[in-house]
Short mmCIF file of C-alpha atoms in Angstrom, two decimals:
data_model
loop_
_atom_site.label_atom_id
_atom_site.label_comp_id
_atom_site.label_asym_id
_atom_site.label_seq_id
_atom_site.Cartn_x
_atom_site.Cartn_y
_atom_site.Cartn_z
CA UNK A 41 11.34 38.99 4.17
CA UNK A 42 7.88 37.54 4.75
CA UNK A 43 7.20 36.29 8.32
CA UNK A 44 6.71 32.55 8.85
CA UNK A 45 3.04 31.53 9.01
CA UNK A 46 1.60 30.56 12.35
CA UNK A 47 1.22 26.90 13.25
CA UNK A 48 -2.61 26.97 13.06
CA UNK A 49 -2.32 28.51 9.59
CA UNK A 50 0.11 25.76 8.54
CA UNK A 51 -2.32 23.08 9.74
CA UNK A 52 -5.22 24.81 7.97
CA UNK A 53 -3.24 24.76 4.73
CA UNK A 54 -2.30 21.09 5.21
CA UNK A 55 -5.99 20.26 5.72
CA UNK A 56 -6.80 22.11 2.52
CA UNK A 57 -4.35 19.88 0.64
CA UNK A 58 -1.69 22.56 0.13
CA UNK A 59 1.40 20.67 -1.07
CA UNK A 60 3.79 23.41 0.03
CA UNK A 61 2.33 23.29 3.54
CA UNK A 62 2.70 19.49 3.61
CA UNK A 63 6.33 19.80 2.53
CA UNK A 64 6.90 22.50 5.16
CA UNK A 65 5.36 20.31 7.86
CA UNK A 66 7.60 17.39 6.84
CA UNK A 67 10.66 19.63 6.69
CA UNK A 68 9.99 21.24 10.12
CA UNK A 69 8.70 18.27 12.13
CA UNK A 70 9.93 15.23 10.20
CA UNK A 71 13.35 15.07 11.88
CA UNK A 72 11.72 14.71 15.32
CA UNK A 73 9.49 11.91 14.04
CA UNK A 74 12.37 10.11 12.32
CA UNK A 75 14.37 10.38 15.55
CA UNK A 76 11.46 8.79 17.46
CA UNK A 77 11.41 5.93 14.93
CA UNK A 78 15.15 5.33 15.26
CA UNK A 79 14.89 5.37 19.07
CA UNK A 80 12.16 2.73 18.96
CA UNK A 81 13.94 0.50 16.44
CA UNK A 82 16.65 -0.62 18.84
CA UNK A 83 15.75 -4.32 18.82
CA UNK A 84 17.89 -5.99 16.12
CA UNK A 85 14.92 -8.17 15.07
CA UNK A 86 12.80 -5.07 14.46
CA UNK A 87 15.60 -3.29 12.65
CA UNK A 88 16.11 -6.32 10.44
CA UNK A 89 12.45 -6.43 9.44
CA UNK A 90 11.45 -2.76 9.31
CA UNK A 91 12.70 0.13 7.29
CA UNK A 92 12.42 3.43 9.19
CA UNK A 93 11.71 5.28 5.94
CA UNK A 94 8.69 3.05 5.27
CA UNK A 95 7.39 3.61 8.80
CA UNK A 96 7.90 7.37 8.44
CA UNK A 97 6.13 7.58 5.08
CA UNK A 98 3.28 5.32 6.23
CA UNK A 99 2.65 7.44 9.33
CA UNK A 100 2.71 10.65 7.30
CA UNK A 101 0.37 9.19 4.68
CA UNK A 102 -2.14 8.27 7.38
CA UNK A 103 -1.73 11.68 9.01
CA UNK A 104 -2.35 13.54 5.75
CA UNK A 105 -5.39 11.41 4.86
CA UNK A 106 -6.92 11.99 8.27
CA UNK A 107 -5.95 15.67 8.35
CA UNK A 108 -7.61 16.30 4.99
CA UNK A 109 -10.66 14.51 6.40
CA UNK A 110 -10.72 16.96 9.32
CA UNK A 111 -9.77 14.41 11.98
CA UNK A 112 -7.29 16.43 14.04
CA UNK A 113 -7.55 19.64 16.04
CA UNK A 114 -3.97 20.75 16.53
CA UNK A 115 -3.20 24.12 18.09
CA UNK A 116 0.52 23.90 18.70
CA UNK A 117 3.57 22.06 17.35
CA UNK A 118 4.01 19.91 20.47
CA UNK A 119 0.56 18.41 19.86
CA UNK A 120 1.54 17.52 16.28
CA UNK A 121 4.82 15.90 17.32
CA UNK A 122 3.11 13.99 20.15
CA UNK A 123 0.41 12.79 17.71
CA UNK A 124 2.93 11.65 15.09
CA UNK A 125 5.11 9.89 17.68
CA UNK A 126 2.00 8.10 19.01
CA UNK A 127 1.16 7.07 15.46
CA UNK A 128 4.75 5.77 15.07
CA UNK A 129 4.40 3.70 18.23
CA UNK A 130 1.09 2.21 17.03
CA UNK A 131 2.53 1.53 13.58
CA UNK A 132 5.55 -0.28 15.04
CA UNK A 133 3.37 -2.38 17.35
CA UNK A 134 1.10 -3.22 14.43
CA UNK A 135 4.00 -4.12 12.14
CA UNK A 136 5.77 -6.18 14.80
CA UNK A 137 2.59 -8.18 15.38
CA UNK A 138 2.29 -8.77 11.63
CA UNK A 139 5.89 -9.97 11.48
CA UNK A 140 5.25 -12.53 14.23
CA UNK A 141 2.84 -14.29 11.87
CA UNK A 142 4.94 -14.10 8.72
CA UNK A 143 8.17 -15.74 7.62
CA UNK A 144 11.30 -13.71 8.04
CA UNK A 145 12.19 -11.66 4.99
CA UNK A 146 15.37 -12.49 3.12
CA UNK A 147 16.12 -8.89 2.15
CA UNK A 148 18.46 -6.84 4.28
CA UNK A 149 16.09 -3.99 5.15
CA UNK A 150 18.40 -2.38 7.66
CA UNK A 151 20.61 -1.11 4.82
CA UNK A 152 19.09 2.38 5.05
CA UNK A 153 19.44 2.43 8.83
CA UNK A 154 23.22 2.54 8.47
CA UNK A 155 23.04 6.10 7.22
CA UNK A 156 22.32 9.01 9.54
CA UNK A 157 19.09 10.87 8.88
CA UNK A 158 19.43 14.34 7.44
CA UNK A 159 16.91 17.07 6.92
CA UNK A 160 14.43 16.22 4.24
CA UNK A 161 16.14 15.96 0.88
CA UNK A 162 14.60 17.60 -2.17
CA UNK A 163 13.58 14.17 -3.46
CA UNK A 164 11.91 13.36 -0.12
CA UNK A 165 10.00 16.66 -0.16
CA UNK A 166 8.90 15.99 -3.75
CA UNK A 167 7.80 12.46 -2.81
CA UNK A 168 5.74 13.90 0.06
CA UNK A 169 4.15 16.42 -2.31
CA UNK A 170 3.39 13.60 -4.75
CA UNK A 171 1.87 11.58 -1.92
CA UNK A 172 -0.37 14.48 -0.86
CA UNK A 173 -1.47 14.96 -4.48
CA UNK A 174 -2.12 11.23 -4.89
CA UNK A 175 -4.17 11.13 -1.70
CA UNK A 176 -6.23 14.12 -2.82
CA UNK A 177 -6.69 12.61 -6.28
CA UNK A 178 -8.37 9.56 -4.74
CA UNK A 179 -11.20 11.73 -3.39
CA UNK A 180 -14.22 12.56 -5.50
CA UNK A 181 -15.04 16.20 -6.11
CA UNK A 182 -17.78 16.06 -3.46
CA UNK A 183 -15.43 14.40 -0.93
CA UNK A 184 -12.78 17.06 -1.55
CA UNK A 185 -15.45 19.71 -1.03
CA UNK A 186 -16.54 18.11 2.26
CA UNK A 187 -12.91 17.89 3.41
CA UNK A 188 -12.28 21.54 2.49
CA UNK A 189 -15.40 22.63 4.38
CA UNK A 190 -14.29 20.68 7.47
CA UNK A 191 -10.85 22.24 7.23
CA UNK A 192 -12.50 25.65 7.09
CA UNK A 193 -14.12 24.83 10.44
CA UNK A 194 -17.66 24.09 9.29
CA UNK A 195 -19.71 21.58 11.25
CA UNK A 196 -21.17 18.41 9.76
CA UNK A 197 -24.64 20.02 10.08
CA UNK A 198 -23.55 23.08 8.09
CA UNK A 199 -21.98 20.95 5.38
CA UNK A 200 -25.05 18.70 5.18
CA UNK A 201 -27.30 21.74 4.80
CA UNK A 202 -25.17 22.99 1.94
CA UNK A 203 -24.70 19.75 -0.01
CA UNK A 204 -27.82 17.90 1.10
CA UNK A 205 -28.41 14.97 3.39
CA UNK A 206 -27.87 14.58 7.10
CA UNK A 207 -24.86 15.49 9.20
CA UNK A 208 -24.39 11.81 10.08
CA UNK A 209 -24.63 10.83 6.41
CA UNK A 210 -22.03 13.40 5.36
CA UNK A 211 -19.69 12.33 8.17
CA UNK A 212 -20.05 8.67 7.18
CA UNK A 213 -19.41 9.55 3.54
CA UNK A 214 -16.11 11.17 4.59
CA UNK A 215 -15.23 8.19 6.81
CA UNK A 216 -15.82 5.83 3.87
CA UNK A 217 -13.68 8.04 1.62
CA UNK A 218 -10.80 7.97 4.11
CA UNK A 219 -11.14 4.18 4.45
CA UNK A 220 -11.17 3.80 0.65
CA UNK A 221 -8.01 5.90 0.31
CA UNK A 222 -6.33 3.87 3.07
CA UNK A 223 -7.23 0.64 1.25
CA UNK A 224 -6.03 2.02 -2.09
CA UNK A 225 -2.60 2.84 -0.64
CA UNK A 226 -2.44 -0.28 1.52
CA UNK A 227 -2.39 1.71 4.75
CA UNK A 228 -3.80 0.13 7.85
CA UNK A 229 -6.19 2.13 9.99
CA UNK A 230 -4.91 0.79 13.29
CA UNK A 231 -3.40 4.06 14.50
CA UNK A 232 -5.45 5.51 17.27
CA UNK A 233 -4.67 9.20 17.14
#
């Protein structure tokens, strides 16, 4: 039996856009994040207006976009869980502020909350793989190359020397790509991770 890969190796693979690594990350750490969401959705008004699955998927989408862009330096699982829980908290604050300015929804969004969370189902893992693929597909070839180089540990200066331009220009190009992908998927960038 092959030994499980180390956490840094898992994160390196996630940054490289490896769908299996993304699914593994969701499978291993998703239950802790979903539990954090359920613990924070205790207010009946929040539960009525927010679907924990949407919050979970939104946080993961932002995480994967930023991870592929080289935004996080994670050395151990506790850092990942802490980061994702912080992103959940920011997402819930952001969504609750949005709801204060909108009319109440007529749909009963707490329907899914009535069911206990289980480990990631095959359909959930597939949807996460599809999400990772869709995020990667939104990047140009050059942007994917920049992201892969960052994941490999190269500095902005090294990447700029290889592809041309300045380190600042290459970094800004990647920032614009991440912002464009966020806009495409309707993700807000308010999470401060």
